[in-house]
XYZ file of C-alpha atoms in Angstrom:
237
model
C -78.940 -94.670 -50.835
C -78.727 -94.643 -54.615
C -81.862 -96.766 -54.871
C -83.982 -94.093 -53.195
C -82.261 -90.872 -54.341
C -80.796 -91.345 -57.820
C -83.996 -90.955 -59.845
C -85.162 -87.980 -57.762
C -81.810 -86.224 -58.148
C -81.746 -86.788 -61.903
C -85.330 -85.526 -62.280
C -84.724 -82.406 -60.167
C -81.510 -81.499 -61.986
C -83.101 -82.034 -65.408
C -86.174 -79.947 -64.534
C -84.710 -77.099 -62.496
C -80.986 -77.071 -63.324
C -80.427 -78.061 -66.963
C -77.043 -76.306 -66.922
C -75.828 -78.364 -63.954
C -74.041 -81.559 -64.943
C -74.728 -84.454 -62.582
C -72.676 -87.642 -62.657
C -73.663 -90.415 -60.252
C -71.345 -93.273 -59.311
C -72.299 -96.100 -56.970
C -70.163 -98.375 -54.862
C -69.669 -99.898 -51.403
C -69.235 -97.494 -48.497
C -65.468 -97.982 -48.197
C -64.986 -97.296 -51.924
C -67.136 -94.162 -51.811
C -65.000 -92.798 -48.969
C -61.828 -93.422 -50.952
C -63.281 -91.664 -54.028
C -64.013 -88.587 -51.929
C -60.594 -88.667 -50.276
C -58.814 -88.757 -53.653
C -61.079 -86.059 -55.129
C -62.628 -88.393 -57.700
C -66.070 -87.151 -56.612
C -67.299 -83.832 -55.214
C -69.955 -85.211 -52.859
C -70.268 -88.596 -51.165
C -73.577 -89.846 -49.808
C -72.623 -92.252 -47.065
C -73.072 -93.313 -43.439
C -71.854 -92.104 -40.072
C -69.591 -95.169 -39.797
C -67.504 -93.845 -42.701
C -66.957 -90.278 -41.452
C -63.328 -89.174 -41.126
C -63.192 -85.633 -39.771
C -59.598 -85.098 -40.902
C -60.730 -84.670 -44.496
C -64.549 -84.721 -44.496
C -67.106 -81.978 -43.989
C -70.315 -83.835 -43.131
C -73.909 -82.673 -43.653
C -76.433 -85.011 -41.967
C -79.523 -85.789 -44.048
C -81.606 -88.401 -42.237
C -81.469 -90.846 -39.362
C -82.898 -93.909 -41.079
C -84.705 -96.755 -39.349
C -83.553 -100.337 -39.872
C -85.836 -103.268 -40.646
C -85.807 -107.034 -40.715
C -86.748 -107.983 -44.273
C -88.618 -111.213 -45.035
C -89.838 -112.545 -48.367
C -93.600 -112.823 -48.936
C -93.505 -116.524 -49.689
C -96.200 -118.851 -48.367
C -93.795 -121.785 -48.510
C -91.269 -119.983 -46.296
C -91.117 -120.810 -42.605
C -89.783 -117.286 -41.999
C -92.855 -115.714 -43.593
C -95.275 -117.988 -41.756
C -93.686 -116.944 -38.478
C -93.437 -113.198 -39.174
C -96.251 -112.339 -41.593
C -98.552 -110.797 -38.955
C -95.907 -108.642 -37.270
C -94.801 -105.071 -37.969
C -92.005 -104.799 -35.379
C -89.390 -107.093 -33.893
C -87.111 -106.641 -30.867
C -83.381 -106.671 -31.523
C -82.848 -109.648 -29.218
C -85.342 -111.684 -31.260
C -83.075 -111.401 -34.291
C -80.739 -113.896 -32.590
C -83.262 -116.633 -33.401
C -82.584 -116.398 -37.138
C -79.725 -116.902 -39.573
C -79.174 -113.464 -41.114
C -77.649 -112.460 -44.436
C -75.276 -109.735 -43.216
C -72.208 -108.037 -44.716
C -68.799 -108.202 -43.071
C -67.090 -105.505 -40.972
C -65.545 -103.825 -44.022
C -69.033 -102.573 -44.898
C -70.754 -99.765 -42.956
C -73.855 -101.911 -42.368
C -71.706 -104.734 -41.030
C -70.113 -102.343 -38.540
C -73.518 -100.975 -37.523
C -74.745 -104.489 -36.769
C -71.560 -105.203 -34.791
C -72.130 -102.044 -32.736
C -75.668 -103.075 -31.800
C -74.487 -106.580 -30.920
C -71.817 -105.068 -28.658
C -74.136 -102.490 -27.056
C -76.949 -104.980 -26.354
C -74.871 -108.064 -25.611
C -76.974 -109.987 -28.143
C -74.963 -112.110 -30.581
C -76.623 -112.614 -33.959
C -76.234 -115.577 -36.288
C -74.510 -114.521 -39.499
C -75.035 -116.647 -42.605
C -71.525 -117.275 -43.929
C -72.931 -118.056 -47.393
C -73.921 -114.424 -47.999
C -71.941 -112.897 -50.866
C -72.264 -109.336 -49.597
C -74.099 -108.283 -52.766
C -77.388 -106.531 -51.952
C -79.321 -107.703 -55.015
C -78.204 -111.308 -54.523
C -79.235 -111.144 -50.883
C -82.635 -109.702 -51.750
C -83.234 -112.504 -54.251
C -82.494 -115.009 -51.492
C -84.932 -113.182 -49.201
C -87.684 -113.125 -51.842
C -87.216 -116.859 -52.404
C -87.591 -117.474 -48.668
C -83.967 -118.523 -48.240
C -82.905 -115.918 -45.682
C -83.529 -112.654 -43.839
C -81.742 -109.311 -44.083
C -81.374 -106.142 -42.004
C -81.913 -103.117 -44.256
C -83.269 -99.549 -44.326
C -86.440 -98.850 -46.305
C -84.362 -96.964 -48.881
C -82.876 -100.267 -50.062
C -86.118 -102.189 -50.488
C -89.216 -99.922 -50.565
C -89.784 -100.757 -54.254
C -90.002 -104.446 -53.382
C -92.445 -103.673 -50.572
C -94.628 -101.823 -53.073
C -94.540 -104.910 -55.303
C -95.546 -106.993 -52.256
C -92.700 -109.478 -52.656
C -91.150 -108.605 -49.281
C -92.355 -107.479 -45.866
C -90.386 -105.406 -43.363
C -90.483 -105.368 -39.568
C -89.118 -102.314 -37.755
C -86.329 -103.285 -35.360
C -87.001 -101.996 -31.824
C -85.810 -102.308 -28.199
C -83.547 -100.614 -28.980
C -84.622 -98.842 -32.139
C -82.009 -99.705 -34.736
C -81.058 -96.669 -36.810
C -78.137 -94.921 -38.442
C -77.291 -91.479 -39.743
C -76.973 -90.886 -43.478
C -75.051 -87.842 -44.625
C -73.634 -85.939 -47.534
C -69.904 -85.325 -47.293
C -67.436 -83.113 -49.122
C -63.654 -83.072 -49.009
C -62.638 -80.242 -46.678
C -59.223 -80.021 -48.345
C -60.777 -78.649 -51.531
C -62.767 -75.485 -52.171
C -66.572 -75.631 -51.990
C -67.834 -74.453 -55.389
C -71.234 -72.921 -56.126
C -72.151 -76.122 -57.959
C -71.390 -78.259 -54.908
C -73.416 -75.990 -52.606
C -76.306 -76.120 -55.069
C -76.118 -79.898 -55.332
C -76.111 -80.281 -51.547
C -79.337 -78.292 -51.451
C -80.866 -80.476 -54.168
C -79.850 -83.597 -52.234
C -81.537 -82.184 -49.125
C -84.757 -81.533 -51.026
C -84.732 -84.965 -52.648
C -84.172 -86.571 -49.238
C -87.129 -84.662 -47.787
C -89.341 -85.689 -50.697
C -88.480 -89.376 -50.384
C -88.938 -89.282 -46.606
C -92.333 -87.580 -46.918
C -93.693 -90.218 -49.300
C -92.497 -93.085 -47.092
C -89.771 -94.425 -49.347
C -87.066 -93.372 -46.881
C -88.346 -93.930 -43.351
C -86.564 -92.092 -40.554
C -86.060 -88.671 -38.964
C -84.909 -85.844 -41.238
C -81.814 -83.979 -40.059
C -81.281 -81.507 -42.928
C -78.134 -79.672 -41.888
C -77.022 -78.866 -45.419
C -75.810 -75.378 -46.466
C -78.826 -73.301 -47.453
C -79.555 -72.587 -51.090
C -82.684 -72.313 -53.211
C -82.746 -75.699 -54.900
C -84.877 -74.353 -57.760
C -82.924 -71.211 -58.586
C -81.330 -71.175 -62.001
C -78.664 -69.494 -64.054
C -75.202 -71.000 -63.751
C -73.262 -73.621 -65.641
C -71.061 -76.006 -63.709
C -70.738 -79.656 -62.803
C -70.862 -81.854 -59.738
C -69.979 -85.512 -59.325
C -71.962 -87.333 -56.653
C -71.026 -90.756 -55.313
C -73.684 -92.811 -53.565
C -74.140 -96.294 -52.148
């Protein structure tokens, strides 16, 4: 999420809200949830798998599509097999060794859910460290395949070092949301920042960086209105 939203959020705050202090922290989904629970951050940008209604107020942003990511590498057998395709059925993923995170991670649990719902068991590469950037380097070098949303790799698509195939039958997708801690008061700064996050999400979806269906159920506020001084700490993945 941070890969697609951080720069947009910083630019929007600097241009339209110079009095609003934005601090962005990044971490794995389980860490982000803990930061929100312990009030270390005001807003968490996370996934539906991490929602805990007992302390979270959730504001859906987008239902993002998931893709099989392959490196553009002529020497790679993966690329030779997949280079002319734009979609792939979920069951076909079982033919490949995949670099996937474990069940502690939200993406790992999403993959488990689709395996359970479809009855299709995937092959998980045990050598994967769980680090996104390490995994993407392996993909670029033709050493593996990953399941990711466009938000995690659109910049590499633009550089033409990877190719993505939309996962279908069934469409693989997940809900991304902004969350606040319902045990603490919602300040004007938090409401404003939620509106800015909504606008940034819409912008990135419109330009194709974040592919999926917008949900936009964030409290309404004019994201460009000015005139208050406060701070908001946002935690993203």
